[in-house]
Amino acid sequence: MITFEQVSKIYKGNVEALHGASAVIEKGEFVFLVGPSGSGKSTMLRLINREETADKGRIFVAGKDIAKLSSWRVPYLRRNIGCIFQDYKLLQSKSVYENVAFALEVIGRPRHVVKAQVPAILELVGLDSKTNNLPEELSGGEQQRVSIARAFVNRPLILLADEPTGNLDPATSVGIMRLLDRINRTGTTVVMATHDRSIVDTMQRRVIELEQGEIVRDQSRGVYQ
Amino acid sequence: MKFDYIARETVNNLRRNITLTIAAIMTVAVSLALFGSTLLVRQGVDNVSARWQDGIEVIAFLKTDITDEQREAIEGAIDENPEVGDWRYVDREESHEEAMRLFARNEAMRTKLEASPELVPDSYRLSPESSEVNLMAGLGEQLAAEPGVLRVTDVTDSIETVVGVSEFAQRAMLIVGIGLLVAALLLILNAIRMAMFARRREIEVMKLVGATNWFIRVPFMLEGIVQGIVGAGLALGAVFALDRFMQSAAENEDYRAIMQGFVASSGELMWTAIVVMLLGIVIGAAGSGWALSRFLKV
């Protein structure tokens, strides 16, 4: 599903965020990216949905070399990739329902599809009783659920999660991880960057560890260390 | 769905920045009003002074029953005169067209001319060797005495004044108009930039979930174009008002001698309106396009 071939990324000022990274992530896998801040986790995620482009090496997503994608095709790549973040990135002026519907509306899905899919996904994430609330009226865990609903409502092949539990207490984090696990079981590939030792150790999934832009460990059913 | 969305977002953007929107629209309106007025006045001046262009100072209109011998005598007299710089013969057809232009909005006169084109005589038009020469005093009087000549007329001071003043006014209006046009462009650029800033989170989410660049851009493009069109619409109001004024001045008996023909034909007015509207659209599209290319990387 995702292949990194000797990928390097150099930011302005000669900061090498990623150096010769290679990894193959199969369809339906659940992968943790671990490592200290600045080790290149977020860069890997941003390369996958082409928010950034690699300076060296090649990246394949769903069989396509994404460097060769013309810029007008990039949005279509992103429709296959859902994203969630530490800060949720919800629109504060829109209700829970509207936040999720927005993701479908702006890619031109017809109204009847929006009306059918939004309530279904809100039920899946357990927010069917809060559809008309604004984000500020929700707890952190609930806001992250809205953002997961928004990322998953279009049934993407891949879900990228950048520190999704970074702002949440351990109990709430467990709930979020259960939800991501459930999404993974539908066949969606999940790649999650995290600092959360206990989550990684409990889940026992594949772990890719980065240090100063290099992959130093790639272990199936690994722990945080 | 898409149309709904685009219309709603465009209106929201315009409302959100209402003060900047109004400033942009007013600037577009004033600049295009000046620009349109310049075009209109220029057409009026061109029409009123058409026969006096290229330094022509004396016109000898000919009788309809002029003979070839009489023509030769006149041309001989002109050729021999050292004070004449340049001259040309204007035939019936050209004179008729000129008269039709001069009476562009005077339907009664146009009908009369259409019915009997011979009312407009052919003529010789002369320009002096140098500006110091008074052609009228010498050659003009000589030509008036020729048997084939109907009447000799010279450029009046009043027409020279109208042309001179209006040329100055046109130039001033054009410079101010262009300056304001640039200001309008920058205001639209800023209005769009503010709208994009206000919606930066939405734009971020749209990019993330895979909205096309086109989909993200269109509401902003439309916002600028709407500002341009509304401004151009207001400017057109001013241009039409000026046209009415020019027409009533041309019909006023007191000013008739000078203002006769100082109108744009309805075709020229339409042309001016189209140019003003197109300029409005171009300014709006250019301002928002510039803002998008600078501040919206997709």
Coordinates of C-alpha atoms in Angstrom, one line a residue:
Chain A
M1 CA 0.0 0.0 0.0
I2 CA 2.8 2.4 0.9
T3 CA 6.5 2.0 -0.2
F4 CA 9.4 4.2 0.7
E5 CA 12.5 3.6 -1.4
Q6 CA 15.7 5.3 0.0
V7 CA 13.7 8.5 0.7
S8 CA 15.5 11.7 1.8
K9 CA 13.9 15.0 2.7
I10 CA 15.9 18.1 3.3
Y11 CA 14.1 21.3 4.5
K12 CA 15.4 24.8 4.0
G13 CA 18.5 25.5 6.0
N14 CA 19.9 22.1 5.2
V15 CA 18.0 20.3 7.9
E16 CA 17.8 16.6 6.8
A17 CA 14.5 15.4 8.2
L18 CA 14.7 12.0 6.6
H19 CA 17.7 10.2 5.3
G20 CA 17.6 7.1 3.0
A21 CA 14.4 5.7 4.6
S22 CA 13.0 2.5 3.2
A23 CA 9.9 0.7 4.3
V24 CA 7.1 -1.3 2.8
I25 CA 3.6 -1.1 4.5
E26 CA 1.1 -3.6 3.3
K27 CA -2.6 -3.1 2.9
G28 CA -4.5 -3.5 6.1
E29 CA -1.4 -3.1 8.4
F30 CA -1.4 -1.0 11.6
V31 CA 2.0 0.7 11.9
F32 CA 3.4 2.9 14.7
L33 CA 6.1 5.4 13.9
V34 CA 8.0 6.1 17.1
G35 CA 11.1 8.2 17.9
P36 CA 12.0 11.5 19.6
S37 CA 10.6 14.9 18.4
G38 CA 12.3 15.9 15.1
S39 CA 13.2 12.3 14.2
G40 CA 11.2 12.5 11.0
K41 CA 7.8 10.9 11.9
S42 CA 5.7 13.8 10.8
T43 CA 7.7 14.2 7.7
M44 CA 7.0 10.6 6.7
L45 CA 3.3 11.2 7.1
R46 CA 3.4 14.5 5.2
L47 CA 5.3 12.8 2.4
I48 CA 2.6 10.1 2.1
N49 CA -0.2 12.6 1.3
R50 CA 2.1 14.8 -0.7
E51 CA 2.0 17.8 1.6
E52 CA 5.8 17.5 1.0
T53 CA 7.8 16.0 -1.8
A54 CA 10.8 13.8 -1.4
D55 CA 14.2 15.2 -2.4
K56 CA 15.7 11.8 -3.1
G57 CA 14.2 8.3 -3.5
R58 CA 10.7 7.2 -4.5
I59 CA 7.4 6.9 -2.7
F60 CA 4.6 4.6 -3.9
V61 CA 1.1 4.9 -2.6
A62 CA -1.5 2.4 -3.8
G63 CA 0.9 1.4 -6.6
K64 CA 1.6 4.9 -7.9
D65 CA 4.8 6.9 -7.8
I66 CA 3.4 10.0 -6.1
A67 CA 6.3 12.2 -7.3
K68 CA 5.0 11.7 -10.8
L69 CA 1.5 12.9 -9.9
S70 CA 0.6 16.1 -11.6
S71 CA -0.6 18.8 -9.1
W72 CA -4.2 18.5 -10.2
R73 CA -4.2 14.8 -9.4
V74 CA -3.0 15.3 -5.8
P75 CA -6.5 16.0 -4.4
Y76 CA -7.6 12.6 -5.8
L77 CA -4.7 11.0 -4.0
R78 CA -5.7 12.7 -0.8
R79 CA -9.3 11.4 -1.1
N80 CA -7.8 7.9 -0.5
I81 CA -6.0 9.1 2.6
G82 CA -7.7 10.3 5.8
C83 CA -5.7 12.4 8.3
I84 CA -6.1 13.1 12.0
F85 CA -4.0 15.3 14.2
Q86 CA -3.1 16.1 17.8
D87 CA -5.1 19.4 17.6
Y88 CA -8.1 17.9 15.7
K89 CA -8.3 20.7 13.1
L90 CA -12.1 21.0 13.5
L91 CA -13.9 24.1 12.2
Q92 CA -15.1 25.9 15.3
S93 CA -18.1 27.6 13.6
K94 CA -19.6 24.3 12.3
S95 CA -21.5 21.7 14.3
V96 CA -20.3 18.1 14.6
Y97 CA -22.5 17.1 11.7
E98 CA -21.4 20.0 9.5
N99 CA -17.7 19.3 10.2
V100 CA -18.1 15.8 8.9
A101 CA -20.4 16.7 6.1
F102 CA -18.0 19.4 5.0
A103 CA -15.4 16.8 4.0
L104 CA -17.9 15.2 1.6
E105 CA -19.4 18.4 0.3
V106 CA -16.1 19.9 -0.8
I107 CA -15.2 16.8 -2.8
G108 CA -18.5 17.2 -4.6
R109 CA -20.4 14.2 -3.1
P110 CA -24.2 14.5 -3.8
R111 CA -26.5 15.6 -1.0
H112 CA -28.2 12.2 -0.6
V113 CA -24.8 10.6 0.0
V114 CA -23.9 13.1 2.6
K115 CA -27.3 12.6 4.3
A116 CA -26.8 8.8 4.4
Q117 CA -23.1 8.6 5.4
V118 CA -22.7 11.3 8.0
P119 CA -25.2 9.9 10.6
A120 CA -23.8 6.4 10.0
I121 CA -20.2 7.4 10.6
L122 CA -21.2 9.5 13.7
E123 CA -22.9 6.4 15.1
L124 CA -19.7 4.4 14.4
V125 CA -17.6 6.8 16.4
G126 CA -20.2 7.0 19.2
L127 CA -21.3 10.6 18.7
D128 CA -24.8 10.2 17.4
S129 CA -26.2 12.1 20.4
K130 CA -24.0 15.1 19.8
T131 CA -24.5 15.8 16.1
N132 CA -25.7 19.4 16.6
N133 CA -23.1 20.4 19.2
L134 CA -20.2 22.8 18.4
P135 CA -16.7 21.5 18.9
E136 CA -16.1 23.8 21.8
E137 CA -19.0 22.0 23.6
L138 CA -17.2 18.7 23.4
S139 CA -14.4 17.0 25.4
G140 CA -11.0 16.4 23.8
G141 CA -11.7 12.8 23.2
E142 CA -15.1 13.6 21.6
Q143 CA -13.4 16.2 19.4
Q144 CA -10.9 13.6 18.3
R145 CA -13.8 11.3 17.5
V146 CA -15.3 14.0 15.2
S147 CA -12.0 14.3 13.5
I148 CA -11.7 10.6 13.0
A149 CA -15.3 10.6 11.6
R150 CA -14.3 13.3 9.2
A151 CA -11.2 11.4 8.1
F152 CA -13.0 8.1 7.7
V153 CA -16.4 9.2 6.2
N154 CA -15.0 8.9 2.7
R155 CA -13.8 5.4 3.4
P156 CA -10.1 6.0 2.6
L157 CA -7.6 3.2 1.9
I158 CA -5.1 4.8 4.4
L159 CA -5.5 6.6 7.7
L160 CA -2.6 8.8 8.8
A161 CA -2.6 9.8 12.5
D162 CA -0.1 12.3 13.8
E163 CA 0.0 12.0 17.6
P164 CA -3.8 11.6 17.9
T165 CA -3.7 11.0 21.7
G166 CA -1.1 13.7 22.4
N167 CA -3.7 15.9 24.1
L168 CA -5.7 13.2 25.8
D169 CA -5.6 11.5 29.1
P170 CA -4.8 7.7 29.2
A171 CA -8.4 6.5 29.6
T172 CA -9.6 8.6 26.7
S173 CA -6.7 7.6 24.6
V174 CA -7.6 3.9 25.0
G175 CA -11.1 4.7 23.6
I176 CA -9.5 6.5 20.6
M177 CA -7.1 3.5 20.0
R178 CA -10.1 1.1 20.2
L179 CA -11.8 3.2 17.5
L180 CA -8.6 3.2 15.3
D181 CA -8.3 -0.5 15.8
R182 CA -11.8 -1.0 14.7
I183 CA -11.2 1.1 11.6
N184 CA -8.1 -0.9 10.9
R185 CA -10.1 -4.1 11.0
T186 CA -12.3 -2.9 8.1
G187 CA -9.1 -3.2 5.9
T188 CA -7.9 0.4 6.2
T189 CA -4.2 0.8 6.5
V190 CA -3.3 2.9 9.6
V191 CA 0.0 4.7 10.1
M192 CA 0.3 6.5 13.5
A193 CA 3.1 8.6 14.8
T194 CA 3.1 8.6 18.6
H195 CA 5.1 9.2 21.7
D196 CA 2.7 7.2 23.8
R197 CA 4.7 4.2 25.2
S198 CA 1.8 2.4 26.9
I199 CA -0.3 2.5 23.8
V200 CA 2.5 1.0 21.6
D201 CA 3.3 -1.6 24.2
T202 CA -0.3 -2.7 24.7
M203 CA -1.3 -2.8 21.0
Q204 CA 1.6 -5.0 20.0
R205 CA 1.7 -3.9 16.4
R206 CA 4.4 -3.2 13.9
V207 CA 6.8 -0.5 15.1
I208 CA 9.1 1.6 12.9
E209 CA 11.5 3.6 15.0
L210 CA 13.2 6.7 13.6
E211 CA 16.2 8.6 14.9
Q212 CA 17.6 11.7 13.3
G213 CA 15.8 10.9 10.0
E214 CA 16.9 7.3 9.8
I215 CA 14.9 4.1 10.3
V216 CA 16.8 2.4 13.2
R217 CA 14.3 -0.4 13.9
D218 CA 11.4 -2.0 12.0
Q219 CA 9.8 -4.8 14.0
S220 CA 6.5 -6.6 13.6
R221 CA 4.6 -6.9 16.9
G222 CA 7.0 -4.6 18.6
V223 CA 7.1 -2.4 21.7
Y224 CA 8.1 1.2 22.3
Q225 CA 11.6 0.5 23.9
Chain B
M1 CA -24.8 21.2 -4.3
K2 CA -21.7 22.7 -5.9
F3 CA -23.6 25.7 -7.2
D4 CA -25.2 26.2 -3.8
Y5 CA -21.9 25.9 -2.1
I6 CA -20.0 28.4 -4.4
A7 CA -22.8 31.0 -4.2
R8 CA -23.0 30.7 -0.5
E9 CA -19.3 31.0 0.1
T10 CA -18.9 33.9 -2.3
V11 CA -21.7 35.9 -0.6
N12 CA -20.2 35.0 2.8
N13 CA -16.8 36.2 1.8
L14 CA -18.2 39.5 0.5
R15 CA -20.2 40.0 3.7
R16 CA -17.4 39.1 6.0
N17 CA -15.1 41.8 4.6
I18 CA -17.9 44.3 4.1
T19 CA -15.8 47.5 4.6
L20 CA -13.0 46.3 2.4
T21 CA -15.5 45.1 -0.2
I22 CA -17.2 48.5 -0.3
A23 CA -13.8 50.3 -0.6
A24 CA -12.8 48.1 -3.5
I25 CA -16.1 48.5 -5.2
M26 CA -16.1 52.3 -4.8
T27 CA -12.5 52.6 -6.1
V28 CA -13.4 50.4 -9.1
A29 CA -16.5 52.5 -9.7
V30 CA -14.7 55.9 -9.6
S31 CA -11.7 54.8 -11.7
L32 CA -13.9 53.2 -14.3
A33 CA -16.3 56.2 -14.3
L34 CA -13.3 58.4 -15.1
F35 CA -12.1 56.0 -17.7
G36 CA -15.4 55.7 -19.4
S37 CA -16.0 59.4 -19.3
T38 CA -12.6 59.9 -21.0
L39 CA -13.6 57.6 -23.8
L40 CA -17.0 59.3 -24.2
V41 CA -15.6 62.8 -24.2
R42 CA -12.9 61.8 -26.6
Q43 CA -15.5 60.5 -29.0
G44 CA -17.5 63.7 -28.6
V45 CA -14.5 65.8 -29.3
D46 CA -13.5 63.6 -32.2
N47 CA -16.9 64.0 -33.7
V48 CA -17.1 67.8 -33.2
S49 CA -13.6 68.4 -34.5
A50 CA -13.5 65.7 -37.2
R51 CA -13.3 68.2 -40.0
W52 CA -10.7 70.2 -38.3
Q53 CA -8.1 67.5 -37.8
D54 CA -4.5 67.5 -39.1
G55 CA -4.2 71.2 -38.9
I56 CA -7.1 72.0 -41.3
E57 CA -8.0 75.6 -40.9
V58 CA -10.0 76.5 -44.0
I59 CA -12.8 74.6 -45.8
A60 CA -14.2 75.6 -49.1
F61 CA -17.6 74.0 -49.7
L62 CA -18.5 73.5 -53.4
K63 CA -21.7 74.1 -55.3
T64 CA -23.5 71.0 -56.5
D65 CA -23.5 72.3 -60.1
I66 CA -19.8 73.0 -60.2
T67 CA -18.1 72.5 -63.6
D68 CA -14.8 70.8 -64.2
E69 CA -13.3 74.1 -65.4
Q70 CA -14.3 75.7 -62.1
R71 CA -12.7 72.9 -60.2
E72 CA -9.4 73.2 -62.1
A73 CA -9.4 77.0 -61.5
I74 CA -9.8 76.4 -57.7
E75 CA -7.1 73.7 -57.5
G76 CA -4.8 75.9 -59.6
A77 CA -5.3 78.8 -57.2
I78 CA -4.6 76.5 -54.2
D79 CA -1.5 75.0 -55.8
E80 CA -0.1 78.4 -56.7
N81 CA -0.5 79.8 -53.2
P82 CA 2.7 79.5 -51.1
E83 CA 0.8 79.9 -47.8
V84 CA -0.9 76.5 -48.3
G85 CA 0.9 73.7 -46.5
D86 CA -1.3 70.7 -47.4
W87 CA -4.8 70.3 -48.9
R88 CA -7.2 67.5 -49.9
Y89 CA -10.5 67.1 -51.6
V90 CA -13.3 65.5 -49.6
D91 CA -15.9 63.9 -51.9
R92 CA -19.7 63.7 -51.3
E93 CA -19.6 60.2 -49.8
E94 CA -17.1 61.1 -47.1
S95 CA -18.9 64.4 -46.3
H96 CA -22.1 62.5 -46.0
E97 CA -20.6 60.1 -43.5
E98 CA -19.1 62.9 -41.6
A99 CA -22.5 64.7 -41.3
M100 CA -24.2 61.5 -40.2
R101 CA -21.6 61.3 -37.4
L102 CA -22.0 64.9 -36.5
F103 CA -25.8 64.5 -36.1
A104 CA -25.4 61.1 -34.4
R105 CA -28.3 61.6 -32.0
N106 CA -30.4 64.1 -34.0
E107 CA -32.8 61.7 -35.7
A108 CA -34.7 64.4 -37.6
M109 CA -31.5 65.7 -39.2
R110 CA -30.3 62.2 -40.0
T111 CA -33.6 61.3 -41.8
K112 CA -33.4 64.5 -43.8
L113 CA -29.8 63.8 -44.8
E114 CA -30.6 60.2 -45.7
A115 CA -33.5 61.4 -47.9
S116 CA -31.4 64.0 -49.8
P117 CA -27.7 63.4 -49.5
E118 CA -27.0 66.3 -51.9
L119 CA -27.6 68.7 -48.9
V120 CA -24.0 67.9 -47.9
P121 CA -21.6 69.5 -50.3
D122 CA -18.1 68.2 -51.2
S123 CA -15.2 70.4 -50.2
Y124 CA -11.5 71.4 -50.3
R125 CA -9.8 71.4 -47.0
L126 CA -6.6 73.4 -46.5
S127 CA -4.0 73.6 -43.8
P128 CA -1.5 76.5 -43.7
E129 CA 2.2 76.3 -44.3
S130 CA 2.9 77.6 -40.8
S131 CA 0.8 78.5 -37.8
E132 CA 1.6 82.2 -38.3
V133 CA -0.2 82.3 -41.6
N134 CA -3.8 83.4 -41.7
L135 CA -5.1 81.5 -44.6
M136 CA -8.6 82.9 -44.4
A137 CA -7.5 86.4 -44.9
G138 CA -5.6 85.7 -48.1
L139 CA -6.6 82.6 -50.0
G140 CA -9.9 82.2 -48.2
E141 CA -11.3 85.4 -49.5
Q142 CA -9.9 84.6 -53.0
L143 CA -11.6 81.2 -53.0
A144 CA -14.9 82.7 -51.8
A145 CA -15.0 84.8 -55.0
E146 CA -14.6 81.7 -57.2
P147 CA -17.8 80.9 -59.1
G148 CA -17.9 77.1 -58.1
V149 CA -17.5 77.8 -54.4
L150 CA -20.6 77.8 -52.2
R151 CA -19.1 79.1 -49.0
V152 CA -15.7 79.3 -47.3
T153 CA -15.4 78.7 -43.5
D154 CA -12.5 78.6 -41.1
V155 CA -11.9 77.0 -37.8
T156 CA -13.4 79.1 -35.0
D157 CA -11.6 79.9 -31.8
S158 CA -14.3 78.3 -29.8
I159 CA -13.6 74.9 -31.4
E160 CA -9.9 75.2 -30.8
T161 CA -10.7 76.0 -27.2
V162 CA -13.0 73.0 -26.8
V163 CA -10.5 70.7 -28.3
G164 CA -7.6 72.2 -26.2
V165 CA -9.4 72.1 -22.9
S166 CA -10.9 68.7 -23.4
E167 CA -7.5 67.2 -24.4
F168 CA -6.1 68.5 -21.2
A169 CA -9.1 67.2 -19.2
Q170 CA -9.0 63.8 -20.9
R171 CA -5.3 63.4 -20.1
A172 CA -5.9 64.4 -16.4
M173 CA -8.9 62.0 -16.1
L174 CA -6.9 59.2 -17.8
I175 CA -4.0 59.6 -15.4
V176 CA -6.2 59.8 -12.3
G177 CA -8.3 56.9 -13.7
I178 CA -5.3 54.7 -14.2
G179 CA -4.0 55.5 -10.7
L180 CA -7.3 54.6 -9.2
L181 CA -7.5 51.5 -11.3
V182 CA -4.2 50.3 -9.7
A183 CA -5.5 51.2 -6.3
A184 CA -8.7 49.2 -7.0
L185 CA -6.6 46.2 -8.1
L186 CA -4.6 46.4 -4.8
L187 CA -7.8 46.7 -2.7
I188 CA -9.3 43.7 -4.4
L189 CA -6.0 41.8 -3.8
N190 CA -6.2 42.7 -0.1
A191 CA -9.9 41.9 0.2
I192 CA -9.3 38.4 -1.2
R193 CA -6.2 38.0 1.0
M194 CA -8.3 38.8 4.1
A195 CA -11.0 36.4 3.0
M196 CA -8.4 33.7 2.6
F197 CA -7.0 34.5 6.0
A198 CA -10.4 34.4 7.6
R199 CA -11.0 31.0 6.0
R200 CA -7.5 29.6 6.4
R201 CA -8.6 26.7 8.6
E202 CA -11.3 25.7 6.1
I203 CA -8.8 25.9 3.3
E204 CA -6.5 23.6 5.2
V205 CA -9.2 21.1 5.8
M206 CA -10.4 21.3 2.2
K207 CA -6.8 20.5 1.0
L208 CA -6.6 17.7 3.5
V209 CA -9.7 15.9 2.4
G210 CA -8.9 16.3 -1.3
A211 CA -11.0 19.2 -2.5
T212 CA -9.7 20.2 -6.0
N213 CA -7.8 23.4 -6.4
W214 CA -10.5 24.6 -8.6
F215 CA -13.1 24.0 -6.0
I216 CA -11.1 25.9 -3.4
R217 CA -10.4 28.8 -5.7
V218 CA -13.7 29.6 -7.4
P219 CA -15.4 31.4 -4.5
F220 CA -12.4 33.7 -4.1
M221 CA -12.2 34.3 -7.9
L222 CA -15.9 35.1 -7.9
E223 CA -15.6 37.4 -5.0
G224 CA -13.1 39.6 -6.9
I225 CA -15.1 39.4 -10.1
V226 CA -18.3 40.4 -8.3
Q227 CA -16.5 43.4 -6.9
G228 CA -15.3 44.3 -10.3
I229 CA -18.7 43.9 -11.9
V230 CA -20.6 45.9 -9.2
G231 CA -18.0 48.7 -9.5
A232 CA -18.3 48.7 -13.3
G233 CA -22.1 48.8 -13.0
L234 CA -21.9 51.9 -10.8
A235 CA -19.4 53.5 -13.2
L236 CA -21.8 52.8 -16.1
G237 CA -24.4 54.8 -14.3
A238 CA -22.0 57.8 -14.2
V239 CA -21.1 57.3 -17.9
F240 CA -24.7 57.2 -19.0
A241 CA -25.5 60.3 -16.9
L242 CA -22.6 62.1 -18.6
D243 CA -23.9 61.0 -22.0
R244 CA -27.3 62.5 -21.2
F245 CA -25.7 65.7 -20.1
M246 CA -23.6 65.9 -23.4
Q247 CA -26.7 65.2 -25.4
S248 CA -28.8 67.9 -23.7
A249 CA -25.9 70.4 -24.1
A250 CA -25.7 69.6 -27.8
E251 CA -29.4 70.3 -28.1
N252 CA -29.3 73.5 -26.2
E253 CA -29.7 76.5 -28.6
D254 CA -27.2 78.7 -26.7
Y255 CA -24.3 76.2 -27.1
R256 CA -25.3 74.9 -30.4
A257 CA -22.5 76.4 -32.4
I258 CA -19.9 74.8 -30.3
M259 CA -21.6 71.7 -29.0
Q260 CA -23.2 70.6 -32.2
G261 CA -22.0 67.0 -32.7
F262 CA -20.5 66.9 -29.3
V263 CA -22.1 63.5 -28.6
A264 CA -21.1 59.9 -28.9
S265 CA -23.3 57.9 -31.2
S266 CA -25.3 55.2 -29.5
G267 CA -22.9 52.6 -31.0
E268 CA -20.0 54.4 -29.4
L269 CA -21.8 54.6 -26.1
M270 CA -22.5 50.9 -26.2
W271 CA -18.8 50.2 -27.1
T272 CA -17.8 52.4 -24.1
A273 CA -20.2 50.5 -21.8
I274 CA -18.7 47.2 -23.0
V275 CA -15.1 48.4 -22.4
V276 CA -16.0 49.6 -18.9
M277 CA -17.7 46.3 -18.0
L278 CA -14.9 44.2 -19.4
L279 CA -12.3 46.3 -17.5
G280 CA -14.3 45.8 -14.3
I281 CA -14.2 42.0 -14.8
V282 CA -10.5 42.0 -15.8
I283 CA -9.6 44.1 -12.7
G284 CA -11.6 41.8 -10.4
A285 CA -10.2 38.6 -11.9
A286 CA -6.6 40.0 -12.0
G287 CA -6.8 41.1 -8.3
S288 CA -8.2 37.8 -7.0
G289 CA -6.0 35.7 -9.4
W290 CA -2.9 37.6 -8.1
A291 CA -4.0 37.0 -4.5
L292 CA -4.6 33.3 -5.1
S293 CA -1.3 32.7 -6.9
R294 CA 0.6 34.5 -4.1
F295 CA -1.2 33.4 -1.0
L296 CA -2.9 30.1 -1.8
K297 CA -0.4 27.3 -2.4
V298 CA -2.2 24.1 -3.3

